[in-house]
Coordinates of C-alpha atoms in Angstrom, one line a residue:
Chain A
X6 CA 0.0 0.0 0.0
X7 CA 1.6 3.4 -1.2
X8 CA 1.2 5.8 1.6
X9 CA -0.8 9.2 0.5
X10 CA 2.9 10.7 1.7
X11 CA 4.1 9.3 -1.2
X12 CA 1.6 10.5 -3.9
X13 CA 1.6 13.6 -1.7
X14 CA 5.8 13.7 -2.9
X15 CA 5.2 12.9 -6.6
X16 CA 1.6 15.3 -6.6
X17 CA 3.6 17.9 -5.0
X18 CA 7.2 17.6 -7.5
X19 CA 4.7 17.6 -10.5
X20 CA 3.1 20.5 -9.3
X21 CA 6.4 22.3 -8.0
X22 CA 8.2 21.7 -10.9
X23 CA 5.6 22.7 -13.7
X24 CA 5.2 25.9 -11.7
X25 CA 8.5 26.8 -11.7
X26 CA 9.5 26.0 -15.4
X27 CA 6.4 28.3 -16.3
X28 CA 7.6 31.0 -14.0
X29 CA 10.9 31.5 -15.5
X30 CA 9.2 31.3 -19.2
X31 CA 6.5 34.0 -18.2
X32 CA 9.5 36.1 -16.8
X33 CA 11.4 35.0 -20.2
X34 CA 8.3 36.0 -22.2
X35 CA 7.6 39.3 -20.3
X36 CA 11.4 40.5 -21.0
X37 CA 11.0 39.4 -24.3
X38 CA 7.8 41.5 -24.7
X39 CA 9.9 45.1 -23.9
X40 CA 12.8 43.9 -26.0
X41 CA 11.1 42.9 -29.5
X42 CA 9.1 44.2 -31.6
X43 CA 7.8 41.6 -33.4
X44 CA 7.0 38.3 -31.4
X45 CA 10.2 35.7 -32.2
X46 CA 9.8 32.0 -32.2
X47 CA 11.6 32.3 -28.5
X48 CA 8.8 34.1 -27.7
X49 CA 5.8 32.4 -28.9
X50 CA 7.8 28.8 -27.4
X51 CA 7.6 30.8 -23.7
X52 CA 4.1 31.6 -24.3
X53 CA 2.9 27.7 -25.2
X54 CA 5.3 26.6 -22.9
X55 CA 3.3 28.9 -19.7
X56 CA 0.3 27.9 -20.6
X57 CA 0.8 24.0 -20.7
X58 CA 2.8 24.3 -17.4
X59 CA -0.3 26.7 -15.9
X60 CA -2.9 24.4 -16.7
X61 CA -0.6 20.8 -15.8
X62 CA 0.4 22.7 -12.3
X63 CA -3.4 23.6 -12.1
X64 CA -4.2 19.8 -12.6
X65 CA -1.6 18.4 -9.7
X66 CA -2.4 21.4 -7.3
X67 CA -5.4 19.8 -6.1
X68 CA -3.9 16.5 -5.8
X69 CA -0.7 17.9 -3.7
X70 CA -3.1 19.6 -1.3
X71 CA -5.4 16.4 -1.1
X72 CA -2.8 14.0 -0.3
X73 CA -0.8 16.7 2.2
X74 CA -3.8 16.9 4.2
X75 CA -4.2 12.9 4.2
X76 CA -0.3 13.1 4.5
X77 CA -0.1 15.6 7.5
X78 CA 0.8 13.6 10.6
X79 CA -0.8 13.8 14.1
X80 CA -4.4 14.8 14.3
X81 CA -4.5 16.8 11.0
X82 CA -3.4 20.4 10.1
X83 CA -2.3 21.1 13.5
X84 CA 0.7 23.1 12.9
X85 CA 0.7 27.1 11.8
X86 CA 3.0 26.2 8.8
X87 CA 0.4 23.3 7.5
X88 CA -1.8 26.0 7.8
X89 CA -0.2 29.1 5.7
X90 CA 0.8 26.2 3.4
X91 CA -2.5 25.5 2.5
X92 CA -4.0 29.1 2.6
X93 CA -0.9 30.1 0.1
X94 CA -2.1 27.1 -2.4
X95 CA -5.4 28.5 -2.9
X96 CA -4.2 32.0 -3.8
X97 CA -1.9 30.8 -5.9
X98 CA -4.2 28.5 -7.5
X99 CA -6.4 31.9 -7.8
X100 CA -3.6 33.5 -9.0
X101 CA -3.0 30.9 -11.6
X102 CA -6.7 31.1 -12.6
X103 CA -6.9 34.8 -13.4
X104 CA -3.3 34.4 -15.6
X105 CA -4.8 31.4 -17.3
X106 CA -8.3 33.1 -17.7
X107 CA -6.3 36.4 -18.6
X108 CA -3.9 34.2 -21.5
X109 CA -7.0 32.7 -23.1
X110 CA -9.5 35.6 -23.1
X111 CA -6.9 38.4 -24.3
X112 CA -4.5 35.8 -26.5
X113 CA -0.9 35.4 -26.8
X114 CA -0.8 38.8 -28.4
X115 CA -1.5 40.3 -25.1
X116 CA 2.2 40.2 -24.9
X117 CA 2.9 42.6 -27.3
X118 CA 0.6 44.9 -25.0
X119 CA 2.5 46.6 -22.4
X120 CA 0.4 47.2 -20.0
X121 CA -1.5 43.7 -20.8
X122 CA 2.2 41.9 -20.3
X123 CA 3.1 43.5 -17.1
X124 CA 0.0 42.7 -15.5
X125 CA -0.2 39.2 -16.6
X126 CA 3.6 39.0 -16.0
X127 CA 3.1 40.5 -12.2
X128 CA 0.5 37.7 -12.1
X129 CA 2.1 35.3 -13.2
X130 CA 4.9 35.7 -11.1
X131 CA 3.0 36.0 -8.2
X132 CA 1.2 32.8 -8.7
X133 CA 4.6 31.4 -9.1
X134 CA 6.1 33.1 -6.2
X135 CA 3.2 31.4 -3.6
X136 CA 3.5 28.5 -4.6
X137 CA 7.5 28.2 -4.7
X138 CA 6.4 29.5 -1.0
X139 CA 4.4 26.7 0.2
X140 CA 7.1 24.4 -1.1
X141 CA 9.5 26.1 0.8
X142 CA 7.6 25.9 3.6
X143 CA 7.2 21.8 3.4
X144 CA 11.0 21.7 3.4
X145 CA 10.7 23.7 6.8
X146 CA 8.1 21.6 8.1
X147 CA 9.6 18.4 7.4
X148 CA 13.7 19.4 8.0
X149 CA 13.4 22.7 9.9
X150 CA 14.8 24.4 7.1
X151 CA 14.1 26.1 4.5
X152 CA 15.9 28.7 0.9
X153 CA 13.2 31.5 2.5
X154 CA 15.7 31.4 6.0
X155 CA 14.8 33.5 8.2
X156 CA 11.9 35.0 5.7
X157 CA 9.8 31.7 6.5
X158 CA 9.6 33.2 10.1
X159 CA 6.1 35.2 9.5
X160 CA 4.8 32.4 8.2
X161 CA 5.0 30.1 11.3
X162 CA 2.1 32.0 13.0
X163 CA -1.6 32.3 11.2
X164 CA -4.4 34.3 11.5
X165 CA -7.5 31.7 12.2
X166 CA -10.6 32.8 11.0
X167 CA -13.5 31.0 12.6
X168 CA -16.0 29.1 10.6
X169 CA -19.0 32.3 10.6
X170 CA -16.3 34.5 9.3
X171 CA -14.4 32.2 6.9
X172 CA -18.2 31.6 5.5
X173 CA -19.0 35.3 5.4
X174 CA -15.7 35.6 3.5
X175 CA -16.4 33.6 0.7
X176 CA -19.8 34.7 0.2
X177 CA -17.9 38.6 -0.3
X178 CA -15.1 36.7 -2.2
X179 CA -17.4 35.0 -4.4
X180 CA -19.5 38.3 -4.7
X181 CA -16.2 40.2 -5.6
X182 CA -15.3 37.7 -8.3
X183 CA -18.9 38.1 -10.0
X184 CA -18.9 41.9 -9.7
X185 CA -15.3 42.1 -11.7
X186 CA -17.2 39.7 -14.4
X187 CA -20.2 40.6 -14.8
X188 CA -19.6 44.7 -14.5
X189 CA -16.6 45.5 -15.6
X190 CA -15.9 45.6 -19.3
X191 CA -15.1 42.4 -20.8
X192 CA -11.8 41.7 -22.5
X193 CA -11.0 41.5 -25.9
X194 CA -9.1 39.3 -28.0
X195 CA -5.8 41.5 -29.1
X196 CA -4.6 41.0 -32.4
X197 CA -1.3 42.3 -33.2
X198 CA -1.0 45.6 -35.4
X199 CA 1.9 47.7 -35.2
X200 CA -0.2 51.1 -35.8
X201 CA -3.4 50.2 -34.0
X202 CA -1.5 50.5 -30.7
X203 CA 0.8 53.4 -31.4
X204 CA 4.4 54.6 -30.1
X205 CA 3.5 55.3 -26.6
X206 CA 1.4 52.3 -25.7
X207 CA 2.7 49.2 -27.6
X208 CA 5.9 47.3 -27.2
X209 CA 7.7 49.4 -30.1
Chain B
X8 CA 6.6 26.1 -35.2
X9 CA 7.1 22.7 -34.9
X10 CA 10.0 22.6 -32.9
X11 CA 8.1 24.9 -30.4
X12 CA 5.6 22.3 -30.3
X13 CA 8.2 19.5 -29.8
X14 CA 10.1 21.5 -26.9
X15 CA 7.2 22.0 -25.3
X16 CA 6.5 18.3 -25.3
X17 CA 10.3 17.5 -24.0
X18 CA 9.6 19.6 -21.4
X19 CA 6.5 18.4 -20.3
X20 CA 7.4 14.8 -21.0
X21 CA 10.7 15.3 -18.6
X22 CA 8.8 16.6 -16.0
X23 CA 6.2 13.9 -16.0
X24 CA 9.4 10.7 -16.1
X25 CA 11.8 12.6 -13.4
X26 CA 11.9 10.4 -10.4
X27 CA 10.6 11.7 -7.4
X28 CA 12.9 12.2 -4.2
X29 CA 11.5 9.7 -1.5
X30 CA 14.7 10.9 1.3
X31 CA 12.8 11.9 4.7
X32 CA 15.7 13.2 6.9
X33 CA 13.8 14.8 8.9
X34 CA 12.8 10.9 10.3
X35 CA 9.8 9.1 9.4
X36 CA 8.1 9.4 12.6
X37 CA 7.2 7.2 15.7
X38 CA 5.5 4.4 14.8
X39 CA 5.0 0.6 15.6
X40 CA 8.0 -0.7 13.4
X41 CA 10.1 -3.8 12.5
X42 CA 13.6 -3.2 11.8
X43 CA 13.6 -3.1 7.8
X44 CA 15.1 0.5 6.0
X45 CA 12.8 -0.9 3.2
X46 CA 10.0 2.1 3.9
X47 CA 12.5 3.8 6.1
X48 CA 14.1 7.7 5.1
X49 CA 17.4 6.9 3.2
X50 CA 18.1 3.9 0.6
X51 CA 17.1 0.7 1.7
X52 CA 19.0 -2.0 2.8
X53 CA 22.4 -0.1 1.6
X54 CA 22.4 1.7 4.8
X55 CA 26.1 1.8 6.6
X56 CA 27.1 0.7 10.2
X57 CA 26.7 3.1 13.1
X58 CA 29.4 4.2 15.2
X59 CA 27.0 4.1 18.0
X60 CA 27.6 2.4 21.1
X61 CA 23.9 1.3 22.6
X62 CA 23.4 -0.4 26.1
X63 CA 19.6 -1.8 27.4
X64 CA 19.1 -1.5 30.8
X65 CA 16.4 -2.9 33.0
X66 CA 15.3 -1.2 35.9
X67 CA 14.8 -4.5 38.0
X68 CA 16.3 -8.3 38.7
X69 CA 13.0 -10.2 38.5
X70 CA 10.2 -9.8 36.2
X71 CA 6.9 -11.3 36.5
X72 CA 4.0 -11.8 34.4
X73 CA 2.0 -8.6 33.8
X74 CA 4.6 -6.8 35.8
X75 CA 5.1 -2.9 34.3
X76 CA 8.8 -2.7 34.2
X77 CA 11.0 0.1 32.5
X78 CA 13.3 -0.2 30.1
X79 CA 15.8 2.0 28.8
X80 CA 18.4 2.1 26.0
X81 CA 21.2 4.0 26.5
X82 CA 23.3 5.3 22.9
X83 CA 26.5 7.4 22.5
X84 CA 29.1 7.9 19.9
X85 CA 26.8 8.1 16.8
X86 CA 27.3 10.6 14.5
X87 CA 24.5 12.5 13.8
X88 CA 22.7 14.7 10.9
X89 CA 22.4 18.3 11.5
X90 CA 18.7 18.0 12.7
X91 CA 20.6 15.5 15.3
X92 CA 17.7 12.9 15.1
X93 CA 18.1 9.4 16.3
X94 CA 15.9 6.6 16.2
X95 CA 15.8 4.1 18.3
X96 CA 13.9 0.7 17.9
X97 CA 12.9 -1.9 20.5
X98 CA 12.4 -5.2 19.0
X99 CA 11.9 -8.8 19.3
X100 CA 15.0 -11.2 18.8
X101 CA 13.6 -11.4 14.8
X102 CA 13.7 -7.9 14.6
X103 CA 10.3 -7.6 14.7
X104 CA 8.0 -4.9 16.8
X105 CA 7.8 -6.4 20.3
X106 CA 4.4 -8.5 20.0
X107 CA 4.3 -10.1 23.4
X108 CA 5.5 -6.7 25.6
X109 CA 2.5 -3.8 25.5
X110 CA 4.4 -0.9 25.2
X111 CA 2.7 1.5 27.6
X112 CA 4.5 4.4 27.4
X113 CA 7.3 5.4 25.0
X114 CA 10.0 7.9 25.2
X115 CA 8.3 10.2 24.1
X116 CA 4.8 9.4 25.8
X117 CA 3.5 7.3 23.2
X118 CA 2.7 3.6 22.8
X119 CA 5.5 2.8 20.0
X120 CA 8.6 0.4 20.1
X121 CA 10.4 2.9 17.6
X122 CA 10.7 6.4 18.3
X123 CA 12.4 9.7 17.1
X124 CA 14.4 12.2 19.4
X125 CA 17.2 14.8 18.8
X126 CA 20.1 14.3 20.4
X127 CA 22.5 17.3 20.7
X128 CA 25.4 15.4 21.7
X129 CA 27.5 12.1 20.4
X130 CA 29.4 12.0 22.9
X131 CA 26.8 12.8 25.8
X132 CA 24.2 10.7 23.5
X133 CA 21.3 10.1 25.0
X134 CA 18.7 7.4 27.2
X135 CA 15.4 5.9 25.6
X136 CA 13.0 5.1 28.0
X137 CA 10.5 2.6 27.9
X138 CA 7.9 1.3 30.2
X139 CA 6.3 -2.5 28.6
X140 CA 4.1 -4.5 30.6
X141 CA 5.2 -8.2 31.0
X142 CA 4.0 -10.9 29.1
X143 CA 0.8 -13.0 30.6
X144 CA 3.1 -16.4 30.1
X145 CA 6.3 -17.4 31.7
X146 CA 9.2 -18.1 29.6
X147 CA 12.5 -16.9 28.2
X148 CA 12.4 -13.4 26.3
X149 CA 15.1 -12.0 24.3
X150 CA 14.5 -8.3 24.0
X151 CA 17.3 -6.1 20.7
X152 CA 17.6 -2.7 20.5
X153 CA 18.9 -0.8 17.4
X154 CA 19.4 2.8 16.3
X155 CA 18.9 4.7 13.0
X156 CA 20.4 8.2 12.3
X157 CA 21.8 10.4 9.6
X158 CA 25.4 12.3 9.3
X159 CA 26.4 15.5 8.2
X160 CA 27.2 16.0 5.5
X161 CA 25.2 12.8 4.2
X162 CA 26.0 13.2 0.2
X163 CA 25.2 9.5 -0.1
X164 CA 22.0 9.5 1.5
X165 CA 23.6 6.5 3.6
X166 CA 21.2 5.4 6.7
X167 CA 23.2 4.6 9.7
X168 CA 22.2 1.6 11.4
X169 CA 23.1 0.0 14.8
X170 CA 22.9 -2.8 16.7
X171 CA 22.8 -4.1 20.0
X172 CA 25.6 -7.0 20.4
X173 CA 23.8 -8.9 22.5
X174 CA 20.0 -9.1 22.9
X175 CA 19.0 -8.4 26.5
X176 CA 17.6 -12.1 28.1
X177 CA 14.8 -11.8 30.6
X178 CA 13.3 -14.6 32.3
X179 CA 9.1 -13.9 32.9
X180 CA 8.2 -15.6 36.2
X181 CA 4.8 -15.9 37.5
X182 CA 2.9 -13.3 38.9
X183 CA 3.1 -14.3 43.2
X184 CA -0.6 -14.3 44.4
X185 CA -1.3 -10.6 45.8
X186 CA 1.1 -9.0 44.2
X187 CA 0.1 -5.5 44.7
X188 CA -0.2 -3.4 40.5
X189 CA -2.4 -1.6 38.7
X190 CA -5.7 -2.6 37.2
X191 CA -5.0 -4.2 33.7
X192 CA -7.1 -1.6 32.3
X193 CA -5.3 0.8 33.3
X194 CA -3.1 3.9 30.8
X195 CA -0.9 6.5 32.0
X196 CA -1.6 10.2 30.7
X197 CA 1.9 11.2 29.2
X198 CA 0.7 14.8 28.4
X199 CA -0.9 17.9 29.4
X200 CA -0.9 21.7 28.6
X201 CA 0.9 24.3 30.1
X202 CA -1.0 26.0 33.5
X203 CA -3.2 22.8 34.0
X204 CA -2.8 20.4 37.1
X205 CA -3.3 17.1 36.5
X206 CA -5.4 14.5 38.4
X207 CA -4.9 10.8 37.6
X208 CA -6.7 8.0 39.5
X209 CA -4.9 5.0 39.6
X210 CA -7.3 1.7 39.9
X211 CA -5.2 -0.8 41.6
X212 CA -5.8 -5.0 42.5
X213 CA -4.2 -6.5 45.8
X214 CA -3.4 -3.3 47.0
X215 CA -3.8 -2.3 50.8
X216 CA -1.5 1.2 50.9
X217 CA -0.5 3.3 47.7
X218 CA 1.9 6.1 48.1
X219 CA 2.7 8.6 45.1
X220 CA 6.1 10.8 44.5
X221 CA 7.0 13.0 42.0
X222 CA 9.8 15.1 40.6
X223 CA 10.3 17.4 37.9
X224 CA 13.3 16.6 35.3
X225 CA 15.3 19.5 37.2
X226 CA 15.3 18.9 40.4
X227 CA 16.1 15.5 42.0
X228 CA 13.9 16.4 45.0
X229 CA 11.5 13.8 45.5
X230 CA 8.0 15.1 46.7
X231 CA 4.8 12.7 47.8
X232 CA 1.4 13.3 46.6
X233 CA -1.8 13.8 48.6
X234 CA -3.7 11.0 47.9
X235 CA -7.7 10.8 47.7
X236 CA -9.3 7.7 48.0
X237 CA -11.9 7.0 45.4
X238 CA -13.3 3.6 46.4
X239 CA -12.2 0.0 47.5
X240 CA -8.2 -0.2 45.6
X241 CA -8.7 3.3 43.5
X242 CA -6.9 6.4 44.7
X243 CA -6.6 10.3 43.3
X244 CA -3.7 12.5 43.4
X245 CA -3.0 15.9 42.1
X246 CA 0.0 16.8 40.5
X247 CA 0.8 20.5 40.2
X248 CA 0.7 22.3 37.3
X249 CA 4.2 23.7 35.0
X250 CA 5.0 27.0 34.0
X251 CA 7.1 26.3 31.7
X252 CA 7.4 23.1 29.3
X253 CA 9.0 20.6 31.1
X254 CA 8.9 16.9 32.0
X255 CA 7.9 16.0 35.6
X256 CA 7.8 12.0 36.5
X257 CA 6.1 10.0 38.9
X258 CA 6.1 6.5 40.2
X259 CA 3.6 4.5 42.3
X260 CA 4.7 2.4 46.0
X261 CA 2.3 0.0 46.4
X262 CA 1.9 -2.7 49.1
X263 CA -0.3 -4.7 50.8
X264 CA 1.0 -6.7 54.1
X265 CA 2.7 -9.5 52.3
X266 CA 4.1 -7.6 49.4
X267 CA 5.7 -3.9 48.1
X268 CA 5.7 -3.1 44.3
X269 CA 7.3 -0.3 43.1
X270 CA 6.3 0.7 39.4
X271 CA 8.4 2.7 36.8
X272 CA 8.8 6.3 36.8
X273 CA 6.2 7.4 34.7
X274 CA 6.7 10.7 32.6
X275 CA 3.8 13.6 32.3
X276 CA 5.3 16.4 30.0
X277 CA 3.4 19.6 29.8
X278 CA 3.8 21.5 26.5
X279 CA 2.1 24.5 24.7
X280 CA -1.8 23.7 23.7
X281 CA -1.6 22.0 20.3
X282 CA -2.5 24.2 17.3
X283 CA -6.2 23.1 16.9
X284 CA -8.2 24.4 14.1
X285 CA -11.8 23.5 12.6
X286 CA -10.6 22.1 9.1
X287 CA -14.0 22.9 7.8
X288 CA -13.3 26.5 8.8
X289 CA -9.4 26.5 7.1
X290 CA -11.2 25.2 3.9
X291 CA -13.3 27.8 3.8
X292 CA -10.9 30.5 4.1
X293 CA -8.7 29.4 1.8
X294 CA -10.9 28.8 -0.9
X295 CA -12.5 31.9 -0.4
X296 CA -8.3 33.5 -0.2
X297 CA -8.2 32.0 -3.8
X298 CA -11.2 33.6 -4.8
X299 CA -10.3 37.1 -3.7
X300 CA -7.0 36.8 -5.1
X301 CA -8.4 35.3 -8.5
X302 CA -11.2 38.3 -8.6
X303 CA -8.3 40.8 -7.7
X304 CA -6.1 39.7 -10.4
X305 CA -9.0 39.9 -13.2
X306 CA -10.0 43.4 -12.1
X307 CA -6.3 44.9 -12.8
X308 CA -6.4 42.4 -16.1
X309 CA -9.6 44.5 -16.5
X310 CA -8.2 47.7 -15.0
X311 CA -5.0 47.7 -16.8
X312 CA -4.3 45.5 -19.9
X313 CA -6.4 47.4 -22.2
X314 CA -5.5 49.7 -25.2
X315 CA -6.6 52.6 -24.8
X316 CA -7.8 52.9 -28.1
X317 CA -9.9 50.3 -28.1
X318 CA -12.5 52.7 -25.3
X319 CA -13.6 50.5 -22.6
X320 CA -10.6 51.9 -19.8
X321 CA -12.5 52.5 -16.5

């Protein structure tokens, strides 16, 4: 019988390492985007490459959290680190959500977009950076130590919400999420055009 | 084009085939174990020899059946990993878990025959201490002892492993009518939380006089209970509450006019209250933290990554 700390190693180096390959190609891809004008092949390989490693470290985020829960030893999450790690998944896997929703509604020319690539870049990166994070932060749960040093410090205490106020924040989440789609103007497909976006605004 | 396409399915490909790291030095925790490295923290059965020198002690001459006796392991020299952690198994002569000895409390207040400590010094090393409760039929018992531990720097990922040279031999007599003990029923509270006094009633068979002492682990001052008596061979005391987290140990005198039994120290260690939270509740919040986030991300998508020409900017 393979244990669920196991899967919860292989769920959690899947998810780790797609994350990180498609954090150094959407920095790649958002330095490319200031430095050429017209997209290179370079560029348009960062761009698939971010999007299949989004949507494969979407598909083994879940799994990684599942089987660290089952995982966690004692008498489940009882440790403030267990806890951050698992508040830091979801953002990121919010985070994650809005780039991949971002990528897919705008295109891959949003890139040639400044403002469009430093927001999806920031993104991006800090989807990337939250989950890097919570791995860090299973190295210092398992081994006491961690690459964050002395950074991981904040992160061993947690602010607790109770279960009233964890509800009545999801309901305000959930209502945020709805108000920025429904009410705010809807994005737009960009196609790439050298003129239509002009000296000052485009990557030129 | 293509070889964007084909890249992208290297990469992926040699993420999916890289071999996940399975090495656990920060131990594997205590648990009721045999001793096999197969689903241990380093590589198997290539593990290397200890430089650990390990001594079993027994805290008495004569053992009888269903006796509670204590046990401890004593192991110095060992090099140790930079965490320090040592693991000690207690084990039948096979090397398997100890099947006919209940493990009542381990050394660190658990019911396990392999444990996990950090010790801070090799040459100092350190004592495991077990209390096991007889077996209910006489005989000859050979009791092993081995250790597990790390080095630093490990580079090979080796798994230290020790032995005891020779197996301790215990003899199990019968029980002598009216032996004064505990109730068989009877468990030992090994922990509590910091600011709380502890009452423990101890249920006890053949016993006409019970008299309680207790230390802490630093003084060697040896202080005796009040005792409250519950009923016909059950008795209350109170021991005081700790400050600050520490060990304190207590041991039972028991005797009726034929007999004196005097049971292992047992250890109560007060701590910090666990960190206890409604997992229903940390769900919630962090779904609803990944929601927030998401909605705040697609607002500055929304916000921000807009030409202007195209009208729409808020």
């Amino acid at each position: 019988m393979v244990s669920a700390g196991t899967f919860h190693v292989v769920a959690t180096e899947l998810a780790v390492g797609t994350i990180a390959l498609a954090g150094a190609m959407i920095s790649l891809r958002l330095i490319l985007s200031f430095r050429e004008k017209h997209p290179s092949r370079l560029s348009e390989l960062c761009d698939g490459t971010s999007l299949v490693c989004v949507v494969a470290g979407l598909c083994a985020l879940p799994f990684a959290i599942i089987t660290g829960v089952l995982a966690a030893p004692g008498d489940g999450l009882d440790n403030p680190l267990l806890f951050n790690k698992m508040l830091l998944s979801w953002v990121g896997i919010g985070l994650f959500s809005a780039w991949f929703y971002g990528r897919f509604s705008m295109g891959p020319n949003l890139w040639n977009y400044r403002p469009a690539a430093i927001i999806q870049g920031l993104i991006g990166l800090a989807a990337c950076g939250s989950i890097l994070t919570v791995a860090s932060m299973g190295g210092k749960f398992s081994r006491g130590e961690s690459l964050m040093g002395p950074m991981s410090k904040p992160l061993e205490y947690s602010v607790e919400l109770g279960t009233t106020s964890s509800i009545l924040v999801l309901i305000v989440s959930v209502a945020a999420l709805v108000s920025v789609l429904k009410l705010m103007p809807q994005p737009y497909s960009m196609e790439f055009a050298d003129n239509s976006l002009g000296d000052s605004e485009g990557i030129n | 084009m293509k070889s964007s396409r084909l890249l992208v399915i290297i990469f992926s490909g040699l993420m999916i085939v890289a071999s996940p790291s399975l090495a656990k030095p920060g131990g594997q925790g205590d648990a009721e174990r045999a001793f096999s490295c197969m689903d241990s923290c380093h590589i198997g059965s290539s593990g290397t020899d200890s430089a650990a020198t390990i001594n079993i002690e027994l805290d008495r001459e004569r053992v009888f059946t269903g006796q509670l006796i204590s046990l401890s392991i004593k192991t110095s020299g060992m090099e140790l990993s930079k965490k320090g952690l040592v693991g000690v198994f207690l084990l039948s002569n096979d090397g398997s878990a100890l099947d006919d000895w209940k493990v009542v409390q381990d050394p660190n207040g658990g019911n396990n025959n392999y444990v996990e400590k950090p010790v801070f010094s090799s040459t100092q090393g350190a004592t495991f201490t077990w209390i096991l409760q007889a077996p209910d039929t006489t005989g000859n018992y050979s009791i092993d002892a081995a250790v597990h531990h790390g080095v630093d720097p490990n580079p090979e990922e080796y798994a230290y492993l020790g032995r005891l040279t020779t197996p301790l031999q215990i003899e199990v007599e019968p029980m002598p009518e009216d032996l004064p003990r505990f109730s068989e029923d009877w468990k030992p509270t090994s922990s509590r939380d910091l600011g709380d006094e502890t009452t423990i009633i101890i249920e006890t068979e053949d016993t006409d006089d019970l008299i309680v002492e207790w230390r802490t682990d630093s003084s060697e001052t040896i202080l005796e209970a009040p005792l409250t008596k519950q009923s016909d061979g059950a008795w209350s005391f109170t021991l005081p509450a700790s400050s600050v987290e520490s060990n304190l140990t207590w041991r039972a005198k028991l005797s009726n006019p034929a007999l004196e039994e005097i049971t292992p120290w047992f250890t109560l260690s007060s701590s910090k209250p666990d960190y206890d939270i409604d997992e229903l509740a940390l769900m919630i919040q962090a779904i609803a933290g990944g929601i927030l986030a998401a909605a705040i991300a697609i607002a500055m998508q929304r916000r921000f990554a807009r030409p202007a020409q195209k009208g729409g900017m808020l």
